[in-house]
Short mmCIF file of C-alpha atoms in Angstrom, two decimals:
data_model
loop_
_atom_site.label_atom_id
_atom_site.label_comp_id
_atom_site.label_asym_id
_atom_site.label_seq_id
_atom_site.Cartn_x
_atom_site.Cartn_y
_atom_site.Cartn_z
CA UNK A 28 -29.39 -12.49 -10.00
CA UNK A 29 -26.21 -13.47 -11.91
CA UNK A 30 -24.99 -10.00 -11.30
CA UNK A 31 -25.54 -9.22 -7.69
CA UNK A 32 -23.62 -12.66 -7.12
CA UNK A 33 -20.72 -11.24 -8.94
CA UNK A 34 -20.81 -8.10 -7.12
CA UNK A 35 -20.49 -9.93 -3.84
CA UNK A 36 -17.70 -12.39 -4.90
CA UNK A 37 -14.07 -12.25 -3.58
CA UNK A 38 -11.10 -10.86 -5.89
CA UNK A 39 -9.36 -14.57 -6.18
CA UNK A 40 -12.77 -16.01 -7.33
CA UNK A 41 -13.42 -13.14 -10.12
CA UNK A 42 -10.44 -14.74 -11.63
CA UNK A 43 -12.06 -17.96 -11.83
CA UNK A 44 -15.06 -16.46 -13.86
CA UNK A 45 -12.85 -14.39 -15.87
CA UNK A 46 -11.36 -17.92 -17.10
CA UNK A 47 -15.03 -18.87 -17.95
CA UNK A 48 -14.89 -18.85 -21.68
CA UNK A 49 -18.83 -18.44 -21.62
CA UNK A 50 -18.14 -14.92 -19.43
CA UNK A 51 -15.91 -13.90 -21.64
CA UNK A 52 -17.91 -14.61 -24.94
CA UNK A 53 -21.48 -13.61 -23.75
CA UNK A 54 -21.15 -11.25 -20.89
CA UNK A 55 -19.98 -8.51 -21.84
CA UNK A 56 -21.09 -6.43 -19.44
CA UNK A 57 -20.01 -8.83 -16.60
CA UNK A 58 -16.54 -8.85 -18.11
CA UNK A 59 -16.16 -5.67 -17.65
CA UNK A 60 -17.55 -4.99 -14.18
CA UNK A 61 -15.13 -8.12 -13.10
CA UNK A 62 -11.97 -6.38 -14.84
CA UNK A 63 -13.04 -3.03 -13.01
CA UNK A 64 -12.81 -4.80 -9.72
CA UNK A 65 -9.29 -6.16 -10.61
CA UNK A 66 -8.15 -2.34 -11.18
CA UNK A 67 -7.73 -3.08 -14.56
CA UNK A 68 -9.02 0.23 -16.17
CA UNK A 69 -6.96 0.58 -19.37
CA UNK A 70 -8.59 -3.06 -20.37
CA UNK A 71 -12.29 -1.56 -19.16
CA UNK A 72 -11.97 1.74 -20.84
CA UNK A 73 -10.66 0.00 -24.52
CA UNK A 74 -13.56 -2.39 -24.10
CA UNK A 75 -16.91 -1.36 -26.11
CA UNK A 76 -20.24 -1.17 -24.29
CA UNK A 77 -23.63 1.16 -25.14
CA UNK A 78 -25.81 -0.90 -22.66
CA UNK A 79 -27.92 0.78 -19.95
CA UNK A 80 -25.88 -1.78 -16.98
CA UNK A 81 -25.70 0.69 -13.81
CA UNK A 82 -22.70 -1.48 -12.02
CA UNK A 83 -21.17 -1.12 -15.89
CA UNK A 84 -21.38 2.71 -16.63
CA UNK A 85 -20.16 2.88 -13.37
CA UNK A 86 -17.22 0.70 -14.02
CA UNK A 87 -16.50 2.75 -16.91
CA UNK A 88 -16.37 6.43 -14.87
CA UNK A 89 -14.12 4.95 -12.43
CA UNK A 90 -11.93 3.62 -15.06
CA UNK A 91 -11.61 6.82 -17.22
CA UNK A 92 -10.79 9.21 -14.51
CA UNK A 93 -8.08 6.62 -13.50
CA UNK A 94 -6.74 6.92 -16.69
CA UNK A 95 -6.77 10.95 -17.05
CA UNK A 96 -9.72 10.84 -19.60
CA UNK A 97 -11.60 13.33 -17.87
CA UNK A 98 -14.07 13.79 -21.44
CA UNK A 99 -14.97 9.82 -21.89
CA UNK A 100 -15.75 10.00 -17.44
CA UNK A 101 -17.80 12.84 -17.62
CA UNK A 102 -19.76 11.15 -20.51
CA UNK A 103 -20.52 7.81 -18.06
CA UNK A 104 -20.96 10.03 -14.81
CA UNK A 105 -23.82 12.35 -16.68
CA UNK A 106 -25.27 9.24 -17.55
CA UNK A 107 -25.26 7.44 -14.35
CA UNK A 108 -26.35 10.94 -12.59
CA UNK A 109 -29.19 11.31 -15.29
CA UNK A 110 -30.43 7.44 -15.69
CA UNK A 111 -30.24 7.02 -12.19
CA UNK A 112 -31.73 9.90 -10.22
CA UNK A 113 -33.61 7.33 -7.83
CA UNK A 114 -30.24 5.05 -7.01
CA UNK A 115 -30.04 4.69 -3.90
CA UNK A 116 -28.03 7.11 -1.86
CA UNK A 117 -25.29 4.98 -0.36
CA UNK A 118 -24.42 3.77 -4.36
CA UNK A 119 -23.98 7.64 -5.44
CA UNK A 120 -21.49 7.81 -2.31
CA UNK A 121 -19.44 4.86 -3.49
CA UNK A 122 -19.15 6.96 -6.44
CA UNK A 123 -17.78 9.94 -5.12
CA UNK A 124 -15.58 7.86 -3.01
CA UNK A 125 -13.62 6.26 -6.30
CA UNK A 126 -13.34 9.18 -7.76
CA UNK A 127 -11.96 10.69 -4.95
CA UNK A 128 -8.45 10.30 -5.98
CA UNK A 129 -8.82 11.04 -9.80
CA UNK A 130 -11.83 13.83 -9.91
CA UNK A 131 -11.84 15.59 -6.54
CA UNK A 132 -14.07 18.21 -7.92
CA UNK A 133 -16.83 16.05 -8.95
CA UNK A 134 -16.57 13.88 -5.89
CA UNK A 135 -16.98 16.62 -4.00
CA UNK A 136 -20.56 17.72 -6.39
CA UNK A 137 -21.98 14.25 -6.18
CA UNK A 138 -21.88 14.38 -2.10
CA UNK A 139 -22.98 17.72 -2.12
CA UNK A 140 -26.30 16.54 -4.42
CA UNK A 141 -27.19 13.65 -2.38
CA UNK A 142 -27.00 16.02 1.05
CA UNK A 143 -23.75 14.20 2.84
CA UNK A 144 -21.54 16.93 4.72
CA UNK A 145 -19.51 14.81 7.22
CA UNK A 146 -15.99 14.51 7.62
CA UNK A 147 -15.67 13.06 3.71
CA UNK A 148 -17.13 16.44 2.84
CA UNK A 149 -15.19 18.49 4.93
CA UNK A 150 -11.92 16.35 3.61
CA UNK A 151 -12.70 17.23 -0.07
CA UNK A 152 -13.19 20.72 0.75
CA UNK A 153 -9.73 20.74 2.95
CA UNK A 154 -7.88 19.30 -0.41
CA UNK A 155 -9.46 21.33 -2.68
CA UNK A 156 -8.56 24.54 -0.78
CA UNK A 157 -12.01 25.41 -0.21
CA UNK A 158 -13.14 27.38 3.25
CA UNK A 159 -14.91 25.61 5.83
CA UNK A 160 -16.59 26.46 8.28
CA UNK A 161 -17.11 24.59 11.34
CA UNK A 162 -18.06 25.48 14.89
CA UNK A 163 -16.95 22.82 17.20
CA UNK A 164 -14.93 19.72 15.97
CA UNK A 165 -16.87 16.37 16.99
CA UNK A 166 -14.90 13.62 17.00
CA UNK A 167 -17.39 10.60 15.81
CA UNK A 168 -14.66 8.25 14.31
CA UNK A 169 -10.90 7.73 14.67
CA UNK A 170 -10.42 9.00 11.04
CA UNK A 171 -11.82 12.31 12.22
CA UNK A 172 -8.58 13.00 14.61
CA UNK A 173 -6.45 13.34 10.65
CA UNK A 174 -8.77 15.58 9.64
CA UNK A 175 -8.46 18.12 12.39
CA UNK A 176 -4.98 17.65 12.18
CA UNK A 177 -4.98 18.32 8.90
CA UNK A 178 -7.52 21.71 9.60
CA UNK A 179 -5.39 22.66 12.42
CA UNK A 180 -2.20 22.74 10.09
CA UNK A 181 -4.07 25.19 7.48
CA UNK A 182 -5.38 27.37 9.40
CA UNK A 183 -2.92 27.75 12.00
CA UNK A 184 0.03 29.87 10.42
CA UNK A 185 2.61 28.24 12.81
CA UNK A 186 1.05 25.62 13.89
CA UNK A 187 2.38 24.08 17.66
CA UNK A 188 4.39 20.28 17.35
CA UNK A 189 2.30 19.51 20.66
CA UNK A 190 -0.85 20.27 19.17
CA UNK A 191 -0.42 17.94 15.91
CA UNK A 192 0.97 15.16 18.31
CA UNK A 193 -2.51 15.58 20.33
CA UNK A 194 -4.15 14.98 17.54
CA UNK A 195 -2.12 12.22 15.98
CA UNK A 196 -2.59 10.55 19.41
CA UNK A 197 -5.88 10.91 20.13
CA UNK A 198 -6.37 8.50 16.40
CA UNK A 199 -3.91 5.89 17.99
CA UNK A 200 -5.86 5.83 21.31
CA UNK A 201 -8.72 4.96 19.51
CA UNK A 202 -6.66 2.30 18.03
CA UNK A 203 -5.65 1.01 21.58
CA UNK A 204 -2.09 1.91 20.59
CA UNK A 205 0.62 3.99 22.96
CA UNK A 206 0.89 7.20 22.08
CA UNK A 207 4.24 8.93 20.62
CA UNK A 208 6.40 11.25 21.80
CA UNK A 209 7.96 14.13 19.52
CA UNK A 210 12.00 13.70 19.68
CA UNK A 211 12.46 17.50 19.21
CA UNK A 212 9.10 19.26 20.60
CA UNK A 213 9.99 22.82 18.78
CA UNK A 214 10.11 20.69 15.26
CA UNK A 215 7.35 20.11 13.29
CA UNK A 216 5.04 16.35 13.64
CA UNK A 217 7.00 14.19 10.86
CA UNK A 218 8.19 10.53 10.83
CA UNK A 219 11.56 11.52 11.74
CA UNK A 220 10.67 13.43 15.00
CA UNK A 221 8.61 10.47 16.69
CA UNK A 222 9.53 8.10 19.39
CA UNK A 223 8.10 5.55 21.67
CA UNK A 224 8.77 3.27 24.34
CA UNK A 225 6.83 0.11 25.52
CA UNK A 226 7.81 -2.17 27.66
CA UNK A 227 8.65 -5.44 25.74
CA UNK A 228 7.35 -8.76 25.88
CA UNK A 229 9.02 -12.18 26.71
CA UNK A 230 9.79 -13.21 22.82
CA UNK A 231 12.92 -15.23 23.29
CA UNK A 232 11.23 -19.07 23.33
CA UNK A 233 9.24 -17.39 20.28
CA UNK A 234 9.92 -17.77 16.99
CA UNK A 235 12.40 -15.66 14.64
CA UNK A 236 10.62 -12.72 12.70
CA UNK A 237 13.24 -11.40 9.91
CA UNK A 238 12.71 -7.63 9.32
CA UNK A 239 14.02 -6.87 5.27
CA UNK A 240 15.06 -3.10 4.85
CA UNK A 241 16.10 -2.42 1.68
CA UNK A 242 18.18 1.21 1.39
CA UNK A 243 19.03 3.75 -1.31
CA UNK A 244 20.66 7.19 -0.68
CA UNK A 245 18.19 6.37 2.66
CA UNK A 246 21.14 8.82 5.09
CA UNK A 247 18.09 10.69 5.83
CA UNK A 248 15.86 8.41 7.50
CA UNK A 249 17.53 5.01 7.98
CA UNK A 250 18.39 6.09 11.66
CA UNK A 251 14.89 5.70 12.72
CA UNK A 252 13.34 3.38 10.65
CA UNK A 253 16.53 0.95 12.45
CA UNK A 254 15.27 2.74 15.98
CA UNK A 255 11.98 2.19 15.39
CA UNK A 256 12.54 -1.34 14.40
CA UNK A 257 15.16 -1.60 17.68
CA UNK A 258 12.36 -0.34 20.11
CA UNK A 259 9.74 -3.11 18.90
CA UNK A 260 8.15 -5.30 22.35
CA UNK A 261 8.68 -8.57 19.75
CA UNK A 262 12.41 -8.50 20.46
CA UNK A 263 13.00 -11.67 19.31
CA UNK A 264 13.92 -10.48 15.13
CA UNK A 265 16.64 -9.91 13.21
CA UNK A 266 16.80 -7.07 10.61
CA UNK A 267 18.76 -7.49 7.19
CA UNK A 268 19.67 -4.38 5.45
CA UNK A 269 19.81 -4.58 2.10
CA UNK A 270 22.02 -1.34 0.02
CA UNK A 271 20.99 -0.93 -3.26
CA UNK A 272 24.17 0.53 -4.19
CA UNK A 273 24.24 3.57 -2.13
CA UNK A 274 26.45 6.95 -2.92
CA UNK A 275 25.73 8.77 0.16
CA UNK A 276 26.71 7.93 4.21
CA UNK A 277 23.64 4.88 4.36
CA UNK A 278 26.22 2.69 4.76
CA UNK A 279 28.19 4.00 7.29
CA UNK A 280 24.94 4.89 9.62
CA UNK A 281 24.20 1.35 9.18
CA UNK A 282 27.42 -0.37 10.34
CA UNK A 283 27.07 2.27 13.43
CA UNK A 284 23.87 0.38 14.70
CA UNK A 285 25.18 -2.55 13.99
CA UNK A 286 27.98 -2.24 16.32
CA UNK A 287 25.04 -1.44 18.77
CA UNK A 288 22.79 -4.01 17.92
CA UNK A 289 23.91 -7.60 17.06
CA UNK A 290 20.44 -7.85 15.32
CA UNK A 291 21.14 -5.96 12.38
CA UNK A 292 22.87 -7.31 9.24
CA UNK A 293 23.77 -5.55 6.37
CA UNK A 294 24.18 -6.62 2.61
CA UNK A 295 25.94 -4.50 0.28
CA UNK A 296 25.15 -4.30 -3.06
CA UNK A 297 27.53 -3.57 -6.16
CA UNK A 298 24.78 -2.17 -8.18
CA UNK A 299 21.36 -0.77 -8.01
CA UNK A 300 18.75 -3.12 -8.92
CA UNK A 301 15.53 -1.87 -7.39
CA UNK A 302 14.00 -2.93 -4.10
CA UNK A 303 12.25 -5.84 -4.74
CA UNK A 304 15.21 -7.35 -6.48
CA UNK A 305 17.25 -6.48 -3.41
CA UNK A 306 14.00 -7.95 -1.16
CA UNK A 307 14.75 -11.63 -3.37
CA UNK A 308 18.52 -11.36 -2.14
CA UNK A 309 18.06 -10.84 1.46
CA UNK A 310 15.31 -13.56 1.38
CA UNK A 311 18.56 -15.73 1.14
CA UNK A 312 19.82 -14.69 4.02
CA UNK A 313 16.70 -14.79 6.06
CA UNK A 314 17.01 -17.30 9.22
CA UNK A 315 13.42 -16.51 10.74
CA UNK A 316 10.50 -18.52 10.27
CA UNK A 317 8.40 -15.68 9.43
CA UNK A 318 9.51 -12.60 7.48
CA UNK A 319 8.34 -8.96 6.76
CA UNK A 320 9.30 -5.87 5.16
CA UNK A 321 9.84 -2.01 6.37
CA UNK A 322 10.60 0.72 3.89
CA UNK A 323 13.57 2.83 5.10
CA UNK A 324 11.65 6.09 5.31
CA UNK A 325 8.93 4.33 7.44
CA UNK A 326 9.03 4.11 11.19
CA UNK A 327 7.34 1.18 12.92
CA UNK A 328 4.98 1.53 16.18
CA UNK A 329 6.77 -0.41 19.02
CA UNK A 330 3.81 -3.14 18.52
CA UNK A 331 4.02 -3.53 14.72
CA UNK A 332 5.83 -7.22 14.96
CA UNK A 333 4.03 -8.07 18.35
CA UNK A 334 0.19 -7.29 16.42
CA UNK A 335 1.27 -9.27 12.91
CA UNK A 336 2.40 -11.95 14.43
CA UNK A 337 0.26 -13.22 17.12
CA UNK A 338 -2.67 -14.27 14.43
CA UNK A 339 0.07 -16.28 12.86
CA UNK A 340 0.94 -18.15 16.24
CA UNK A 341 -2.41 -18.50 17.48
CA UNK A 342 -3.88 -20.23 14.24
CA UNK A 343 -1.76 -22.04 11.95
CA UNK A 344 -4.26 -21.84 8.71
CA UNK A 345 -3.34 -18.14 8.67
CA UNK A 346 -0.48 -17.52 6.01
CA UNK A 347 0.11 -14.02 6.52
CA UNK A 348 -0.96 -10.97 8.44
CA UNK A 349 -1.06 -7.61 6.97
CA UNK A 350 -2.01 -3.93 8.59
CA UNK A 351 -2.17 -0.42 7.86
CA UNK A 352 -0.46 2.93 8.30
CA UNK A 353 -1.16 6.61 8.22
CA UNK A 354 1.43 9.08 6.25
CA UNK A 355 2.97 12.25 6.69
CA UNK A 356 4.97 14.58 5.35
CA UNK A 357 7.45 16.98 6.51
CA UNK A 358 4.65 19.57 7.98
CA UNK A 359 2.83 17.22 10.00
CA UNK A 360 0.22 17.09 7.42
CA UNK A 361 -1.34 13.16 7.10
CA UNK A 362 -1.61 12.37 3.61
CA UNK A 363 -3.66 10.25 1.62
CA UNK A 364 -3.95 9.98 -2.64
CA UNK A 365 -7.61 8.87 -2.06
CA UNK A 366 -8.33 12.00 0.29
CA UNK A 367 -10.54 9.84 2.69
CA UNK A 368 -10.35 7.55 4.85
CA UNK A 369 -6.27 8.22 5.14
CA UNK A 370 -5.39 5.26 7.25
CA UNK A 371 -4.88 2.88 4.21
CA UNK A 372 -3.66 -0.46 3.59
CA UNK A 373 -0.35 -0.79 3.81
CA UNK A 374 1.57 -2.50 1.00
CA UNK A 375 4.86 -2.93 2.90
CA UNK A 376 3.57 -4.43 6.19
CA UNK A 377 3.06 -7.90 4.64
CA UNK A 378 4.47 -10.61 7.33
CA UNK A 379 4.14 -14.11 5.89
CA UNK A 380 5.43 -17.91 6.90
CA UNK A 381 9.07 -18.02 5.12
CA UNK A 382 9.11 -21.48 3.51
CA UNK A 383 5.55 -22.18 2.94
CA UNK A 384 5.33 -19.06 0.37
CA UNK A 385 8.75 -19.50 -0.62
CA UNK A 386 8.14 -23.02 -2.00
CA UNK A 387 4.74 -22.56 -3.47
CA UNK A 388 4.91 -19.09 -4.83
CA UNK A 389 8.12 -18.17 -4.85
CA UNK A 390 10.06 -14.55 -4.38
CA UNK A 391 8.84 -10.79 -5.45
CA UNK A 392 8.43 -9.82 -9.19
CA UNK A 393 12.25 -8.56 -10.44
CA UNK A 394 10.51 -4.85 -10.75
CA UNK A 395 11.41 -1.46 -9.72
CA UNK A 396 7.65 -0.78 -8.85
CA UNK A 397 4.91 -2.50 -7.87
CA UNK A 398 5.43 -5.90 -7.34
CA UNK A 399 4.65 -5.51 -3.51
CA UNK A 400 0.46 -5.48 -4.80
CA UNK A 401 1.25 -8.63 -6.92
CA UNK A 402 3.21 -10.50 -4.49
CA UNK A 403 0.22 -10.05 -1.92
CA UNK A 404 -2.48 -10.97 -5.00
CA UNK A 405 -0.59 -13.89 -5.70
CA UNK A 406 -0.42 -15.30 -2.15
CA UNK A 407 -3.93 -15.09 -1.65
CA UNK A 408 -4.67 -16.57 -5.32
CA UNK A 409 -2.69 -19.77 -4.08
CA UNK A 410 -3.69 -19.78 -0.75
CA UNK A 411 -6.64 -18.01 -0.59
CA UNK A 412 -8.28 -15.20 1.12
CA UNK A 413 -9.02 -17.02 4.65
CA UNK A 414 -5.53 -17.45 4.84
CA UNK A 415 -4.63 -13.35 4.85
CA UNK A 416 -5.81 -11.40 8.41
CA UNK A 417 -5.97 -7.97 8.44
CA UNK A 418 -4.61 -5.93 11.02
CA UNK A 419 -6.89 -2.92 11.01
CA UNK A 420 -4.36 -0.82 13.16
CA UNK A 421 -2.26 1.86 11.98
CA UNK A 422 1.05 0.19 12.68
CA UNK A 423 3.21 2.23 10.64
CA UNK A 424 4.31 6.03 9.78
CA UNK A 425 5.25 6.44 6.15
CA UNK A 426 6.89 9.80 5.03
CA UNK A 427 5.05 11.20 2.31
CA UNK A 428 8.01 12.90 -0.23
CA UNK A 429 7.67 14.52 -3.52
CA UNK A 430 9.46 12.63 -6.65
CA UNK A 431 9.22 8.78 -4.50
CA UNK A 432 8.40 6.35 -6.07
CA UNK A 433 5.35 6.75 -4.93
CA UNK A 434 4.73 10.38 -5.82
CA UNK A 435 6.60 10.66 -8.64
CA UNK A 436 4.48 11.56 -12.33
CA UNK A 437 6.30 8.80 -13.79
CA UNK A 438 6.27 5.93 -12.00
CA UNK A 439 3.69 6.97 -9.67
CA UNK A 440 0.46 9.02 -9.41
CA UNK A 441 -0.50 12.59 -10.09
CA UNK A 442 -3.82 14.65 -10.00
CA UNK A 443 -4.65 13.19 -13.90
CA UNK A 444 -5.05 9.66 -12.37
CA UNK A 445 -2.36 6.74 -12.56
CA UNK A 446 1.04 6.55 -14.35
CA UNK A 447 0.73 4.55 -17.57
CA UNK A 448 4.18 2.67 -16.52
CA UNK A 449 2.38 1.84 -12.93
CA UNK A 450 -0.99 1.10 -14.73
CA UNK A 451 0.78 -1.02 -17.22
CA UNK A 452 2.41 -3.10 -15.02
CA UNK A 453 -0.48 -3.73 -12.69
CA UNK A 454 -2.79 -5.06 -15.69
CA UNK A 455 0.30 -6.87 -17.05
CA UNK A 456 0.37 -8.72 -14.21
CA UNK A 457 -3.34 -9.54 -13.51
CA UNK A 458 -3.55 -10.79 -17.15
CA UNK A 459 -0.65 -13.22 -16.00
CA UNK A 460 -2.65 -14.26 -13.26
CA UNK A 461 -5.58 -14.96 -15.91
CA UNK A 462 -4.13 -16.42 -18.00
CA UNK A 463 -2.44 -19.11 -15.10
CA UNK A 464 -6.02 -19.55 -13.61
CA UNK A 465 -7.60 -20.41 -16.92
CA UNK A 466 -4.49 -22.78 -18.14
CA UNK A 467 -4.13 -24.34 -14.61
CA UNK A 468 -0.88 -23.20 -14.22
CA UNK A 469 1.28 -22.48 -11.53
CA UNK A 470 1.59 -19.02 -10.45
CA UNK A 471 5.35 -18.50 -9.52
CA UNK A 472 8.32 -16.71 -9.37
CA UNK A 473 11.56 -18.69 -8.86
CA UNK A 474 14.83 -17.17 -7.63
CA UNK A 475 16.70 -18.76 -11.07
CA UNK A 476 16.17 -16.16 -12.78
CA UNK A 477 16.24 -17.69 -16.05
CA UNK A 478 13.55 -15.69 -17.71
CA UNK A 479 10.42 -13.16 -17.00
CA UNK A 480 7.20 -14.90 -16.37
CA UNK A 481 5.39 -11.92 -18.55
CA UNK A 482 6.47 -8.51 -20.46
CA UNK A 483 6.70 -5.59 -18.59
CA UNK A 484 7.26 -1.88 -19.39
CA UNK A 485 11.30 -1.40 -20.33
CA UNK A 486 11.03 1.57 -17.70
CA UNK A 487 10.63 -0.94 -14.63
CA UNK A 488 12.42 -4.15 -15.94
CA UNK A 489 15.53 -4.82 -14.02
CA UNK A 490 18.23 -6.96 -15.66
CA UNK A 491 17.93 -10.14 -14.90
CA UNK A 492 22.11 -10.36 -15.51
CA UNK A 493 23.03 -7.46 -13.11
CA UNK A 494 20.85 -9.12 -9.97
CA UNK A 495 23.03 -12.29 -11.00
CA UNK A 496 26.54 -10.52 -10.85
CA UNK A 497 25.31 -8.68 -7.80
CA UNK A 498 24.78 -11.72 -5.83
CA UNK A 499 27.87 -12.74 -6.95
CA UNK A 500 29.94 -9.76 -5.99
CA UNK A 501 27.84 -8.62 -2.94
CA UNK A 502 29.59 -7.59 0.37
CA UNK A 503 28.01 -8.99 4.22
CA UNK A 504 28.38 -7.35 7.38
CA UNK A 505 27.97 -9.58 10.58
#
């Protein structure tokens, strides 16, 4: 009974019973079910456990093939296949689905024991490089559009710009979105050959949203992220650039629009301090009452601002508004780490209610990755999870690029699971939230930047001295 209420219970409340000192000295099992759901599978995997707990072993397979220990996750999975044979079906699915992004293989068995060959199937086999063989494509959900996109682009040995955008369309119809046009029909379906038009709405009595771009060696793709941004039917917003220190021509394709477009402003930086760092200084600058975020190799759909913000005008308990986004790379492939669904969260899209958050929780971690997850898990901590609406649109194009951030085997993920420096850092930071539930203290980041809240790996730490000398010796464009 204890359990099933636990497996039901919202992420800010597992905190809570984390904090329990008689969780944390008698349920063992519990524990480490509740730090699985937290993501926190270097503390799950390091904690001991022989019991027979289904929701437990399962905890533990998820967590090892996070971590790359493909030996210790075969182990739990053999058990949970072996112990478990009469589980019911949809439970065996949820399996496959974690280990989706760590253990395509064995995803791909599991499904293929219980009987399921729909488009999560057929996605597995498509990523695996496996043949498939299907006589007419049936479009049951929007999801299924990517995956004939995807199909089209393999087996198609030039495949036609038109024909990817039919597909990519036909997923934002069912979205009630406009569809894109391709800028250059003969090039390939990418983020920086789509365009779109909508008529905009009266925003001018409405309130400031402030758009923060933050740029680095971005010549490539800042042009239409800025478009994109520029095209939006909430006209009423202003969009701060922020340079980290650019060596290329950002700069000068910035200061172009700008002469176009009295909405953009652009902050130069003297150094390069990471994005979130850069975020915190433009915050300063910020005039709107609500503000967002847009990654310069990201472009927006024309009703990105308009769909965020409306919740937030409509119903003043709501806090922020979030949404999702679809991405793809260079060969109009749409790409996803967890193979299916690919329309994912998106990190970035966060819009929130500037001095509300400001003065309770304070500004982004000073990180070079990351701290967009902990910024979002700390407003919802403080103001709870009725106060966050999802946007379950795909609002936003992100180009998928080898050695990002994102991508990279260092700071981001690879086939083996997570990067220890990006795995570090998330459990560092859910331990800090812990630790402030159980104390009663408050969780928040000040712009003084007198000192770190918690450690961090060296690899991501920014100095806290170079974000103070470049606010000192920053340049602004008006």
């Amino acid at each position: 009974m204890i359990l099933n209420k636990i497996l039901r219970v919202k992420q800010d409340s597992i905190l809570n019973l984390l904090s329990n000192r008689l969780v944390r000295k008698f349920f063992v099992s519990f524990k480490i079910y509740l730090y699985f759901r937290l993501g926190m599978y270097k503390t799950v995997s390091e904690i001991a456990y022989k019991g027979n707990n289904f929701y437990t072993n399962f905890a533990k397979a998820i967590s090892f093939s996070a971590i790359g220990n493909r030996e210790m996750a075969n182990y739990y999975i053999a058990n949970l296949l072996d112990k478990y044979k009469n589980r019911k079906k949809k439970q065996k699915e949820k399996l496959s689905r974690m280990l989706n992004p760590y253990y395509p293989e064995l995803s791909l068995s599991i499904l293929e024991n219980v009987g399921v060959k729909d488009t999560r199937y057929f996605s597995l086999l498509l990523a695996l490089d496996k043949e498939i063989k299907i006589k007419t494509q049936e479009i049951r959900i929007p999801e299924d559009w990517l995956f004939y996109l995807n199909l089209y682009n393999t087996q198609s040995s030039i495949p036609l710009p038109v024909k990817q955008l039919e597909y990519l369309n036909g997923f934002l119809n069912d979205y009630q979105l406009e569809k894109m046009q391709l800028i250059n029909q003969k090039r390939e379906l990418n983020v920086f050959n789509l365009t779109c038009v909508c008529r905009k709405i009266y925003s001018e009595n409405l309130p400031l949203v402030s758009i923060l771009v933050t740029t680095f060696n971005s010549q490539e793709s800042i042009e239409y992220c800025l478009k994109s941004l520029l095209l939006q039917t909430y006209s009423n917003i202003e969009v701060i650039v922020i340079d980290d220190n650019s060596t290329d021509n950002t700069l000068e394709i910035i200061i172009d629009f700008m002469r176009e477009d009295k909405r953009i402003k652009l902050i130069s930086l003297p150094y390069n301090i990471g994005t979130f760092s850069a975020k915190n200084i433009g915050l300063q600058y910020v005039k709107g009452e609500f503000v967002t975020c847009q990654d310069s190799d990201d472009y927006a759909h024309p009703r990105k601002i308009e769909e965020q913000i409306i919740p937030l005008l409509e119903d003043n308990n709501i806090i922020c508004t979030v949404s999702d986004w679809i991405r793809l790379d260079n060969k109009g492939n749409a790409y996803s780490r967890f193979i299916y669904p690919i329309m994912r969260h998106n990190p970035a899209s966060l819009m929130f209610r500037k001095e509300i958050v400001l003065n309770n929780i304070g500004y982004w971690d000073y990180v070079r990755i990351g701290a967009d997850s902990e910024f979002y898990e700390r407003l919802k901590l403080f103001f709870g999870s009725k106060s966050v609406k999802k946007i379950r649109k795909p609002l936003t194009f992100g180009a998928h690029r080898e050695n990002s951030l994102m991508t990279s085997k260092d700071t981001g993920y690879d086939s083996n699971g997570l990067s220890n420096i990006r795995l570090e850092y998330w459990e560092a930071w859910r331990k800090w939230h812990i630790h402030c539930c159980k104390n009663k203290q408050l969780l928040k980041i000040s712009g003084g930047l007198s000192h770190r809240p918690f450690s961090v790996p060296k690899e991501i730490e920014v100095d806290l001295n170079l974000v103070k000398k470049s606010i000192k010796e920053l340049k602004l464009y008006y």
